[in-house]
mmCIF file of C-alpha atoms in Angstrom:
data_model
loop_
_atom_site.group_PDB
_atom_site.id
_atom_site.type_symbol
_atom_site.label_atom_id
_atom_site.label_comp_id
_atom_site.label_asym_id
_atom_site.label_seq_id
_atom_site.Cartn_x
_atom_site.Cartn_y
_atom_site.Cartn_z
ATOM 1 C CA ASP A 190 67.600 62.693 4.080
ATOM 2 C CA ALA A 191 64.408 62.024 6.330
ATOM 3 C CA GLY A 192 62.460 59.078 6.323
ATOM 4 C CA VAL A 193 59.297 58.645 7.063
ATOM 5 C CA THR A 194 58.071 59.912 10.137
ATOM 6 C CA GLN A 195 54.262 59.366 12.154
ATOM 7 C CA SER A 196 52.808 61.176 15.672
ATOM 8 C CA PRO A 197 51.517 59.911 17.860
ATOM 9 C CA THR A 198 53.743 57.183 18.633
ATOM 10 C CA HIS A 199 50.950 55.825 21.276
ATOM 11 C CA LEU A 200 47.943 56.448 21.842
ATOM 12 C CA ILE A 201 44.844 55.482 24.108
ATOM 13 C CA LYS A 202 41.651 55.663 23.118
ATOM 14 C CA THR A 203 38.614 54.718 24.132
ATOM 15 C CA ARG A 204 35.673 52.995 22.338
ATOM 16 C CA GLY A 205 33.383 55.455 20.423
ATOM 17 C CA GLN A 206 35.736 57.700 20.540
ATOM 18 C CA GLN A 207 38.156 58.958 17.064
ATOM 19 C CA VAL A 208 41.196 59.164 16.568
ATOM 20 C CA THR A 209 44.060 60.706 13.998
ATOM 21 C CA LEU A 210 47.037 59.690 12.984
ATOM 22 C CA ARG A 211 49.089 61.812 11.132
ATOM 23 C CA CYS A 212 52.483 61.212 8.723
ATOM 24 C CA SER A 213 54.959 62.988 6.583
ATOM 25 C CA PRO A 214 56.322 60.393 3.785
ATOM 26 C CA LYS A 215 60.269 60.723 2.929
ATOM 27 C CA SER A 216 61.723 63.582 0.845
ATOM 28 C CA GLY A 217 60.658 62.755 -3.061
ATOM 29 C CA HIS A 218 57.902 61.229 -2.297
ATOM 30 C CA ASP A 219 53.715 61.691 -3.574
ATOM 31 C CA THR A 220 51.998 58.671 -2.737
ATOM 32 C CA VAL A 221 50.777 57.133 1.139
ATOM 33 C CA SER A 222 49.455 54.304 1.466
ATOM 34 C CA TRP A 223 48.333 53.293 5.385
ATOM 35 C CA TYR A 224 48.099 50.102 6.727
ATOM 36 C CA GLN A 225 46.482 47.965 9.981
ATOM 37 C CA GLN A 226 49.268 45.524 11.846
ATOM 38 C CA ALA A 227 47.046 43.291 14.521
ATOM 39 C CA LEU A 228 49.001 41.506 17.262
ATOM 40 C CA GLY A 229 50.927 38.842 15.641
ATOM 41 C CA GLN A 230 49.090 39.367 11.928
ATOM 42 C CA GLY A 231 51.256 41.317 8.398
ATOM 43 C CA PRO A 232 50.322 44.885 8.141
ATOM 44 C CA GLN A 233 46.655 44.659 6.063
ATOM 45 C CA PHE A 234 46.423 47.656 3.458
ATOM 46 C CA ILE A 235 43.863 50.545 4.406
ATOM 47 C CA PHE A 236 43.593 53.093 1.450
ATOM 48 C CA GLN A 237 46.238 55.067 -0.726
ATOM 49 C CA TYR A 238 46.253 58.553 -1.466
ATOM 50 C CA TYR A 239 48.280 60.152 -4.561
ATOM 51 C CA GLU A 240 47.616 63.651 -5.801
ATOM 52 C CA GLU A 241 45.241 64.698 -2.162
ATOM 53 C CA GLU A 242 42.794 61.920 -3.722
ATOM 54 C CA GLU A 243 42.202 58.546 -2.222
ATOM 55 C CA ARG A 244 43.286 56.002 -5.429
ATOM 56 C CA GLN A 245 42.670 53.247 -3.799
ATOM 57 C CA ARG A 246 40.866 51.067 -0.812
ATOM 58 C CA GLY A 247 41.283 47.918 0.918
ATOM 59 C CA ASN A 248 38.477 46.022 3.034
ATOM 60 C CA PHE A 249 38.276 49.319 6.103
ATOM 61 C CA PRO A 250 34.455 50.482 6.504
ATOM 62 C CA ASP A 251 34.317 53.530 6.209
ATOM 63 C CA ARG A 252 34.855 54.699 10.030
ATOM 64 C CA PHE A 253 38.360 55.087 8.073
ATOM 65 C CA SER A 254 39.147 58.112 6.039
ATOM 66 C CA GLY A 255 42.354 60.225 4.971
ATOM 67 C CA HIS A 256 43.514 63.070 4.485
ATOM 68 C CA GLN A 257 46.764 63.704 1.882
ATOM 69 C CA PHE A 258 47.829 67.596 2.048
ATOM 70 C CA PRO A 259 49.207 69.758 -0.568
ATOM 71 C CA ASN A 260 52.825 69.101 0.987
ATOM 72 C CA TYR A 261 52.656 65.623 0.500
ATOM 73 C CA SER A 262 51.096 64.895 4.699
ATOM 74 C CA SER A 263 48.442 62.698 5.316
ATOM 75 C CA GLU A 264 46.225 61.713 8.281
ATOM 76 C CA LEU A 265 44.228 58.966 9.238
ATOM 77 C CA ASN A 266 41.004 59.486 11.099
ATOM 78 C CA VAL A 267 39.201 56.233 12.951
ATOM 79 C CA ASN A 268 35.440 57.113 13.836
ATOM 80 C CA ALA A 269 33.582 55.663 16.733
ATOM 81 C CA LEU A 270 36.309 53.436 17.974
ATOM 82 C CA LEU A 271 35.928 49.711 19.041
ATOM 83 C CA LEU A 272 38.138 47.442 20.862
ATOM 84 C CA GLY A 273 39.366 45.504 17.904
ATOM 85 C CA ASP A 274 40.609 48.293 16.615
ATOM 86 C CA SER A 275 43.748 48.075 18.062
ATOM 87 C CA ALA A 276 46.727 47.612 16.558
ATOM 88 C CA LEU A 277 49.894 49.633 14.802
ATOM 89 C CA TYR A 278 49.076 51.488 12.399
ATOM 90 C CA LEU A 279 51.686 52.046 9.591
ATOM 91 C CA CYS A 280 52.969 54.896 7.274
ATOM 92 C CA ALA A 281 54.370 53.930 3.683
ATOM 93 C CA SER A 282 54.844 56.357 1.328
ATOM 94 C CA SER A 283 56.570 55.827 -2.759
ATOM 95 C CA LEU A 284 56.789 57.505 -5.454
ATOM 96 C CA ARG A 285 54.606 57.617 -8.083
ATOM 97 C CA GLN A 286 56.251 56.896 -11.447
ATOM 98 C CA GLY A 287 58.832 54.687 -11.964
ATOM 99 C CA ALA A 288 59.100 52.953 -8.522
ATOM 100 C CA TYR A 289 58.390 49.980 -6.747
ATOM 101 C CA GLU A 290 59.214 49.637 -3.001
ATOM 102 C CA GLN A 291 57.226 50.791 -0.031
ATOM 103 C CA TYR A 292 58.558 52.526 2.840
ATOM 104 C CA PHE A 293 57.609 52.659 6.225
ATOM 105 C CA GLY A 294 57.711 54.932 9.319
ATOM 106 C CA PRO A 295 58.175 53.387 12.870
ATOM 107 C CA GLY A 296 54.515 53.406 12.967
ATOM 108 C CA THR A 297 51.171 54.596 15.633
ATOM 109 C CA ARG A 298 50.171 52.286 18.352
ATOM 110 C CA LEU A 299 46.658 52.774 19.234
ATOM 111 C CA THR A 300 45.359 51.281 22.774
ATOM 112 C CA VAL A 301 40.998 50.973 22.757
ATOM 113 C CA THR A 302 39.735 51.063 26.047
ATOM 114 C CA ALA B 776 43.710 38.632 -6.554
ATOM 115 C CA GLN B 777 46.949 38.337 -5.426
ATOM 116 C CA SER B 778 48.375 36.526 -1.982
ATOM 117 C CA VAL B 779 50.830 34.903 -0.348
ATOM 118 C CA THR B 780 51.559 32.022 2.151
ATOM 119 C CA GLN B 781 54.815 31.883 3.931
ATOM 120 C CA LEU B 782 55.312 28.484 5.880
ATOM 121 C CA GLY B 783 56.925 28.144 9.405
ATOM 122 C CA SER B 784 54.979 30.911 11.154
ATOM 123 C CA HIS B 785 58.797 30.162 13.974
ATOM 124 C CA VAL B 786 62.037 29.209 12.911
ATOM 125 C CA SER B 787 65.312 29.174 14.243
ATOM 126 C CA VAL B 788 68.662 28.375 13.926
ATOM 127 C CA SER B 789 72.016 28.306 14.696
ATOM 128 C CA GLU B 790 74.421 31.170 14.359
ATOM 129 C CA GLY B 791 76.756 30.864 11.332
ATOM 130 C CA ALA B 792 73.869 28.201 10.173
ATOM 131 C CA LEU B 793 72.073 28.713 7.081
ATOM 132 C CA VAL B 794 68.499 31.034 7.080
ATOM 133 C CA LEU B 795 65.526 30.135 4.981
ATOM 134 C CA LEU B 796 62.429 31.551 5.189
ATOM 135 C CA ARG B 797 59.164 30.062 2.989
ATOM 136 C CA CYS B 798 57.208 32.552 0.658
ATOM 137 C CA ASN B 799 55.172 31.068 -1.408
ATOM 138 C CA TYR B 800 53.258 34.027 -3.866
ATOM 139 C CA SER B 801 49.783 33.458 -5.913
ATOM 140 C CA SER B 802 49.420 36.580 -8.598
ATOM 141 C CA SER B 803 47.062 35.562 -11.719
ATOM 142 C CA VAL B 804 49.669 38.614 -13.346
ATOM 143 C CA PRO B 805 53.701 38.808 -13.608
ATOM 144 C CA PRO B 806 54.325 40.243 -9.454
ATOM 145 C CA TYR B 807 56.818 42.184 -7.701
ATOM 146 C CA LEU B 808 57.912 40.506 -4.514
ATOM 147 C CA PHE B 809 59.605 41.717 -1.355
ATOM 148 C CA TRP B 810 60.779 40.956 1.623
ATOM 149 C CA TYR B 811 60.923 43.521 4.432
ATOM 150 C CA VAL B 812 62.086 43.019 7.890
ATOM 151 C CA GLN B 813 60.087 44.525 11.272
ATOM 152 C CA TYR B 814 62.009 44.769 14.555
ATOM 153 C CA PRO B 815 60.284 44.989 17.484
ATOM 154 C CA ASN B 816 57.572 47.602 17.906
ATOM 155 C CA GLN B 817 59.640 49.010 15.116
ATOM 156 C CA GLY B 818 58.274 49.827 11.859
ATOM 157 C CA LEU B 819 59.286 47.075 8.449
ATOM 158 C CA GLN B 820 62.500 47.733 6.620
ATOM 159 C CA LEU B 821 62.475 47.073 3.020
ATOM 160 C CA LEU B 822 65.017 43.976 2.589
ATOM 161 C CA LEU B 823 65.145 43.435 -1.184
ATOM 162 C CA LYS B 824 62.574 43.219 -4.240
ATOM 163 C CA TYR B 825 62.063 41.381 -7.213
ATOM 164 C CA THR B 826 60.580 43.445 -10.043
ATOM 165 C CA SER B 827 60.876 41.445 -14.047
ATOM 166 C CA ALA B 828 64.746 41.601 -13.635
ATOM 167 C CA ALA B 829 66.981 39.651 -12.678
ATOM 168 C CA THR B 830 65.482 36.578 -10.831
ATOM 169 C CA LEU B 831 68.290 36.303 -8.222
ATOM 170 C CA VAL B 832 67.686 39.726 -6.440
ATOM 171 C CA LYS B 833 71.021 40.550 -3.421
ATOM 172 C CA GLY B 834 69.488 42.680 -0.733
ATOM 173 C CA ILE B 835 70.522 44.462 2.926
ATOM 174 C CA ASN B 836 72.679 42.756 5.587
ATOM 175 C CA GLY B 837 73.068 39.859 3.374
ATOM 176 C CA PHE B 838 69.976 38.413 2.634
ATOM 177 C CA GLU B 839 68.987 37.298 -0.992
ATOM 178 C CA ALA B 840 66.401 35.724 -2.614
ATOM 179 C CA GLU B 841 65.266 33.883 -5.708
ATOM 180 C CA PHE B 842 62.142 34.421 -8.254
ATOM 181 C CA LYS B 843 60.715 30.593 -9.015
ATOM 182 C CA LYS B 844 58.354 31.423 -11.440
ATOM 183 C CA SER B 845 57.565 27.457 -12.123
ATOM 184 C CA GLU B 846 56.907 26.951 -8.310
ATOM 185 C CA THR B 847 55.389 30.760 -7.357
ATOM 186 C CA SER B 848 58.147 31.190 -5.317
ATOM 187 C CA PHE B 849 60.276 33.671 -3.606
ATOM 188 C CA HIS B 850 62.286 32.595 -0.464
ATOM 189 C CA LEU B 851 64.715 35.011 1.580
ATOM 190 C CA THR B 852 67.953 32.952 2.126
ATOM 191 C CA LYS B 853 71.245 34.551 4.141
ATOM 192 C CA PRO B 854 74.522 31.601 4.632
ATOM 193 C CA SER B 855 75.359 32.610 7.859
ATOM 194 C CA ALA B 856 73.244 33.842 11.050
ATOM 195 C CA HIS B 857 73.542 36.360 13.093
ATOM 196 C CA MET B 858 72.119 37.555 15.952
ATOM 197 C CA SER B 859 70.830 40.860 15.078
ATOM 198 C CA ASP B 860 68.968 38.770 12.294
ATOM 199 C CA ALA B 861 66.122 38.222 14.591
ATOM 200 C CA ALA B 862 63.371 39.327 14.171
ATOM 201 C CA GLU B 863 60.369 39.051 11.793
ATOM 202 C CA TYR B 864 60.703 38.868 8.653
ATOM 203 C CA PHE B 865 57.468 39.471 6.208
ATOM 204 C CA CYS B 866 57.246 38.422 2.440
ATOM 205 C CA ALA B 867 54.767 41.041 -0.043
ATOM 206 C CA VAL B 868 53.836 40.645 -3.285
ATOM 207 C CA ARG B 869 51.922 43.775 -5.093
ATOM 208 C CA THR B 870 51.482 44.096 -9.303
ATOM 209 C CA PHE B 871 50.856 46.430 -11.575
ATOM 210 C CA GLY B 872 48.708 48.862 -11.872
ATOM 211 C CA ASN B 873 47.481 47.699 -7.860
ATOM 212 C CA GLU B 874 49.547 49.662 -5.900
ATOM 213 C CA LYS B 875 48.265 47.793 -2.286
ATOM 214 C CA LEU B 876 50.808 45.531 -0.876
ATOM 215 C CA THR B 877 49.571 42.061 0.277
ATOM 216 C CA PHE B 878 51.406 40.667 3.122
ATOM 217 C CA GLY B 879 52.406 37.335 4.160
ATOM 218 C CA THR B 880 51.546 36.742 8.191
ATOM 219 C CA GLY B 881 55.256 36.659 9.040
ATOM 220 C CA THR B 882 58.315 34.214 10.095
ATOM 221 C CA ARG B 883 59.399 34.490 13.483
ATOM 222 C CA LEU B 884 63.670 34.475 13.172
ATOM 223 C CA THR B 885 65.158 33.467 16.359
ATOM 224 C CA ILE B 886 68.980 32.765 16.143
ATOM 225 C CA ILE B 887 70.410 29.562 18.800
ATOM 226 C CA PRO B 888 73.986 31.179 20.409
#
């Protein structure tokens, strides 16, 4: 049973550029959440997707956007990158009904120079 | 609003000694509580969860946690530390109808041989 997968593993971008991160949820899961983890901090909730719609959003600017596809996979897009966007981006999947926990992928390490 | 406080950003214990990692939560409604572990350069792995059933919860790798409503606490314990327990530990909270996980700032556990 494949767990949550994310790509790429590492990414280096320049300020002002745009980036797309990808996530495939655990088999059987229909909900994807994205978190940003800065160095030495706990993960911060960005947003959650269910049925191809953004259902809940954390305190992140509109530069952060996402998408969920019919197969439940998801993308996180960040525009106009800032140095402060450098972080580990974690994808978590869950089952909307009848479950409480979220399962995390290995993350994508984004470095903005 | 929901929040988590983890007391002690760094904890060191000797191999074979008791592990105690502290977590206090704040929530206006009954919470769901979680402990996750993060090894270097990896994502988060779920250790255990409290979802309003038994207040003493057993997880993987010999860890357990007790939900104490009167103290708003959910401390993580393990009777005997192993070298492989060295990692970062995060406590997290969410509530019914609120999909986002709110994490504490983490506790780095070091095991002394």
